[in-house]
Coordinates of C-alpha atoms in Angstrom, one line a residue:
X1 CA -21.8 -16.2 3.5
X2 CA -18.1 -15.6 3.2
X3 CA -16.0 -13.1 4.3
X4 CA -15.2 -9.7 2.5
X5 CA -12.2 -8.3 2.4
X6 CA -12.2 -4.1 1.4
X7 CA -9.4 -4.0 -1.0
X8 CA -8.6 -0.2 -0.5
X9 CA -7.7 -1.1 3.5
X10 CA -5.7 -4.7 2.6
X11 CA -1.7 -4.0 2.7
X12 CA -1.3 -7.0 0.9
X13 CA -0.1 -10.5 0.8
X14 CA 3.5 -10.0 0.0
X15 CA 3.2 -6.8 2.8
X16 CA 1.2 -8.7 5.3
X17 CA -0.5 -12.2 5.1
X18 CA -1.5 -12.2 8.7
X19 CA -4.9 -13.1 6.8
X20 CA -3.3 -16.6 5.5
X21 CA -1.5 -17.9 8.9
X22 CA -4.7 -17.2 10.9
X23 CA -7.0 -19.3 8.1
X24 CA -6.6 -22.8 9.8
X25 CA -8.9 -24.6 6.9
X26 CA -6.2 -22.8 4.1
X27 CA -9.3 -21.0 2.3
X28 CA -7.7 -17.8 1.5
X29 CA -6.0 -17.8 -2.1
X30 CA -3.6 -14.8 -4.0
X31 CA -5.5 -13.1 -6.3
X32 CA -2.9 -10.3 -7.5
X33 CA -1.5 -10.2 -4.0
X34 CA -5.2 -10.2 -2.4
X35 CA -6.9 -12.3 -0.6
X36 CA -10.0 -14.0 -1.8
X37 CA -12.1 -16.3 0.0
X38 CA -12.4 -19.6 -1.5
X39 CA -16.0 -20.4 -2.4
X40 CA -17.5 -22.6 -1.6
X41 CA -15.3 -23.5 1.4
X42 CA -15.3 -21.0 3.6
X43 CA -16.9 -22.2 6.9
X44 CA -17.0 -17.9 8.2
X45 CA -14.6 -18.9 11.3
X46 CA -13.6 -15.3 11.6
X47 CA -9.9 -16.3 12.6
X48 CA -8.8 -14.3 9.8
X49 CA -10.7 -11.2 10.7
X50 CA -9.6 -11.4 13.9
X51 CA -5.8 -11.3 12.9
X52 CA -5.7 -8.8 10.5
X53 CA -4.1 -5.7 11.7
X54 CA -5.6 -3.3 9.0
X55 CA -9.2 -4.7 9.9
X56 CA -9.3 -4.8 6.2
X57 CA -11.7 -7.8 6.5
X58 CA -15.3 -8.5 7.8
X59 CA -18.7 -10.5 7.6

């Protein structure tokens, strides 16, 4: 299980990215300036949950 991400809360990449520096393993990627989890790949750390200020993302 990977991490979703609710697009409607997400400021953005280019706005935020807070999502990206937290991912220690590098499996967030830009899709339109939104982050995607890469799958397979993501191990469901949380890290990036965690640092996101718009709680945007969750399990």
């Amino acid at each position: 299980m990977t991490v979703k991400i609710d697009e409607n809360k997400c400021q953005g990449i280019n706005n935020c990215g807070t999502c990206f520096d937290a991912c220690a393993l590098n499996m967030l990627q830009d899709v339109d300036n939104t982050p995607k989890p890469k799958v397979p790949g993501c191990v469901d750390c949380g890290l990036c949950i965690i640092a996101c200020p718009s709680d945007a993302i969750s399990k």
